[in-house]
Tab-separated table of C-alpha atoms in Angstrom:
chain	number	residue	atom	x	y	z
H	1	MET	CA	-39.307	12.839	29.989
H	2	GLY	CA	-35.728	11.811	30.698
H	3	VAL	CA	-32.651	12.909	32.670
H	4	LYS	CA	-29.485	13.031	30.656
H	5	THR	CA	-25.796	14.025	30.858
H	6	TYR	CA	-25.114	16.870	28.534
H	7	ASN	CA	-21.123	16.707	29.096
H	8	PRO	CA	-19.807	13.746	30.623
H	9	ASN	CA	-16.711	15.590	31.668
H	10	GLU	CA	-18.708	18.535	33.432
H	11	GLN	CA	-21.421	16.070	34.719
H	12	LEU	CA	-24.267	18.614	34.178
H	13	PRO	CA	-27.479	16.767	34.093
H	14	TYR	CA	-30.824	17.917	31.960
H	15	ILE	CA	-34.137	16.961	31.611
H	16	THR	CA	-36.087	16.588	28.610
H	17	THR	CA	-39.898	17.036	28.100
H	18	ARG	CA	-42.721	18.750	26.460
H	19	ARG	CA	-43.699	22.351	27.445
H	20	GLU	CA	-47.495	20.928	27.788
H	21	ALA	CA	-46.432	18.332	30.280
H	22	VAL	CA	-44.696	21.046	32.331
H	23	LEU	CA	-47.828	23.335	32.228
H	24	ALA	CA	-50.340	20.614	32.799
H	25	TRP	CA	-48.224	19.483	35.879
H	26	GLY	CA	-48.319	22.909	37.073
H	27	ARG	CA	-52.130	23.350	36.655
H	28	LYS	CA	-53.202	20.193	38.091
H	29	ASN	CA	-51.035	20.795	41.305
H	30	SER	CA	-52.026	24.445	41.977
H	31	LEU	CA	-55.921	24.338	41.551
H	32	TRP	CA	-57.549	27.657	42.860
H	33	PRO	CA	-60.924	26.783	43.736
H	34	MET	CA	-63.695	29.108	44.172
H	35	PRO	CA	-67.052	27.971	46.114
H	36	PHE	CA	-70.275	29.164	44.911
H	37	GLY	CA	-72.232	27.821	47.813
H	38	THR	CA	-75.984	28.354	48.335
H	39	ALA	CA	-77.114	25.500	50.685
H	40	CYS	CA	-76.001	22.457	52.717
H	41	CYS	CA	-73.344	21.319	50.091
H	42	ALA	CA	-71.238	24.521	50.821
H	43	ILE	CA	-71.170	23.445	54.506
H	44	GLU	CA	-69.850	20.125	53.217
H	45	PHE	CA	-67.237	21.868	51.140
H	46	MET	CA	-66.183	23.748	54.459
H	47	GLY	CA	-65.538	20.399	56.000
H	48	VAL	CA	-63.112	19.368	52.775
H	49	VAL	CA	-61.089	22.467	53.542
H	50	SER	CA	-60.761	21.880	57.141
H	51	SER	CA	-57.744	19.873	58.742
H	52	VAL	CA	-59.887	16.939	58.987
H	53	PHE	CA	-59.841	16.229	55.192
H	54	ASP	CA	-57.380	18.814	54.103
H	55	ILE	CA	-58.133	19.429	50.604
H	56	SER	CA	-54.581	21.125	50.244
H	57	ARG	CA	-52.932	17.610	50.317
H	58	PHE	CA	-54.492	17.584	46.590
H	59	GLY	CA	-53.081	20.712	45.599
H	60	ALA	CA	-56.180	22.795	45.705
H	61	GLU	CA	-55.591	24.739	48.826
H	62	LEU	CA	-56.066	28.341	48.157
H	63	VAL	CA	-59.722	28.874	47.979
H	64	ARG	CA	-60.616	32.070	46.572
H	65	PHE	CA	-63.634	34.232	46.377
H	66	SER	CA	-62.724	36.377	43.286
H	67	PRO	CA	-63.392	34.793	39.963
H	68	ARG	CA	-60.305	36.604	38.569
H	69	GLN	CA	-58.137	34.445	41.029
H	70	SER	CA	-59.729	31.198	40.717
H	71	ASP	CA	-59.440	28.204	37.937
H	72	LEU	CA	-62.196	25.788	39.639
H	73	LEU	CA	-65.698	26.748	40.261
H	74	ILE	CA	-67.624	24.456	42.883
H	75	VAL	CA	-71.274	24.923	42.832
H	76	ALA	CA	-72.620	23.787	45.759
H	77	GLY	CA	-76.326	23.739	46.187
H	78	THR	CA	-79.545	25.005	44.863
H	79	ILE	CA	-79.369	27.275	41.810
H	80	THR	CA	-82.499	29.539	41.229
H	81	TYR	CA	-83.296	31.124	38.123
H	82	LYS	CA	-82.697	34.495	39.798
H	83	MET	CA	-79.169	33.361	40.650
H	84	ALA	CA	-78.413	31.773	37.070
H	85	PRO	CA	-77.342	34.934	35.528
H	86	ILE	CA	-74.982	35.935	38.348
H	87	LEU	CA	-73.442	32.109	38.222
H	88	LYS	CA	-72.917	32.821	34.222
H	89	GLN	CA	-71.308	36.180	35.137
H	90	ILE	CA	-68.834	34.630	37.588
H	91	TYR	CA	-68.072	31.655	35.126
H	92	ASP	CA	-67.392	34.209	32.294
H	93	GLN	CA	-64.960	36.430	34.700
H	94	MET	CA	-62.897	33.261	35.385
H	95	SER	CA	-59.759	33.013	33.182
H	96	GLU	CA	-58.770	30.145	31.028
H	97	PRO	CA	-58.560	27.388	31.361
H	98	LYS	CA	-61.191	26.707	33.874
H	99	TRP	CA	-63.087	23.743	35.270
H	100	VAL	CA	-66.509	23.463	37.005
H	101	ILE	CA	-67.735	20.883	39.596
H	102	SER	CA	-71.407	20.547	40.043
H	103	MET	CA	-71.648	19.387	43.668
H	104	GLY	CA	-74.808	17.725	45.042
H	105	VAL	CA	-77.865	16.643	43.379
H	106	CYS	CA	-79.666	20.159	43.722
H	107	ALA	CA	-76.610	21.679	41.671
H	108	SER	CA	-76.678	18.788	39.304
H	109	SER	CA	-80.385	18.158	38.578
H	110	GLY	CA	-82.565	20.441	40.840
H	111	GLY	CA	-82.956	17.955	43.392
H	112	PHE	CA	-86.247	17.520	45.028
H	113	TYR	CA	-86.935	21.235	44.100
H	114	ASN	CA	-88.915	20.645	40.865
H	115	ASN	CA	-90.764	24.053	41.031
H	116	TYR	CA	-91.060	27.252	38.873
H	117	CYS	CA	-87.950	28.987	40.194
H	118	THR	CA	-85.417	26.320	40.357
H	119	MET	CA	-82.892	25.518	37.744
H	120	GLN	CA	-82.736	21.835	37.187
H	121	GLY	CA	-79.160	21.606	36.686
H	122	ILE	CA	-76.380	24.178	36.000
H	123	ASP	CA	-75.222	22.499	32.814
H	124	HIS	CA	-78.227	24.600	31.425
H	125	ILE	CA	-76.025	27.570	31.773
H	126	ILE	CA	-72.302	26.739	32.224
H	127	PRO	CA	-70.405	23.560	30.967
H	128	VAL	CA	-69.979	20.900	33.935
H	129	ASP	CA	-66.635	18.899	34.034
H	130	VAL	CA	-67.306	16.469	37.126
H	131	TYR	CA	-70.690	15.868	38.744
H	132	ILE	CA	-70.906	14.670	42.271
H	133	ALA	CA	-73.978	12.852	43.576
H	134	GLY	CA	-75.455	12.903	46.920
H	135	CYS	CA	-77.377	15.091	49.338
H	136	PRO	CA	-75.082	16.390	50.487
H	137	PRO	CA	-72.108	14.519	49.142
H	138	ARG	CA	-69.664	13.009	51.523
H	139	PRO	CA	-66.063	14.859	51.658
H	140	GLU	CA	-64.319	11.949	50.135
H	141	ALA	CA	-66.517	12.543	46.992
H	142	ILE	CA	-65.311	15.952	46.623
H	143	LEU	CA	-61.928	14.939	46.996
H	144	ASP	CA	-62.462	12.419	44.514
H	145	ALA	CA	-63.893	15.032	42.323
H	146	VAL	CA	-60.696	17.342	42.560
H	147	MET	CA	-58.599	14.353	41.868
H	148	LYS	CA	-60.841	13.435	38.459
H	149	ILE	CA	-60.347	17.314	37.401
H	150	GLN	CA	-56.608	16.664	38.112
H	151	GLU	CA	-56.918	13.796	35.593
H	152	LYS	CA	-58.508	15.638	33.162
H	153	ILE	CA	-56.029	18.340	33.332
H	154	GLU	CA	-53.179	15.785	33.009
H	155	ASN	CA	-54.853	14.085	29.993
H	156	PRO	CA	-56.830	16.925	28.055
H	157	LYS	CA	-57.616	14.401	25.242
H	158	THR	CA	-59.006	11.689	27.311
H	159	LYS	CA	-62.812	11.303	26.429
H	160	PRO	CA	-65.212	10.120	29.089
H	161	PRO	CA	-66.193	6.532	28.985
H	162	ALA	CA	-68.964	5.332	26.864
H	163	GLN	CA	-71.516	4.755	29.522
H	164	PHE	CA	-71.435	8.708	30.056
H	165	LYS	CA	-72.411	9.517	26.713
H	166	VAL	CA	-76.002	10.549	26.403
H	167	LYS	CA	-77.927	11.022	23.525
H	168	GLU	CA	-79.591	14.455	22.681
H	169	PRO	CA	-83.099	14.245	23.928
H	170	LYS	CA	-85.847	14.249	21.374
H	171	PHE	CA	-89.270	16.250	21.967
H	172	ASP	CA	-92.315	15.456	20.159
H	173	TYR	CA	-94.073	18.474	20.338
């Protein structure tokens, strides 16, 4: 990107850039999150939206409760197998491009609810872009996750660091 003068006599500046860079800049700075809150993590998310932490400083101010109007799904809390089809339907109704944050240990891995009705991680039904650790996570961790999503939007070809690559599990039955 650069600023140049078209005609030195008229002094009309113009900017050169790529179309993808402009779109990424717009998407990065105008995230519309949709919370799918089921437990105490949703209360922490309310704190992030409040004026104390103010998620709007990071370009994610407009919290929407319709999947058609949002591009960032924040799953906060325990997901049971009964809720899983609803969460999948909400994810499918979101328009592309879309991103998902798994907030807290219950959404990421089932937490301490290792029983017949609790889903052991939402990545079994929808793809997750950023996981947030904690039970419930601090608001700073949520803001950090939003910034990681913004980095991912700005650099879509960046791959995760090698330590996050996990081999596919092999089961011996």
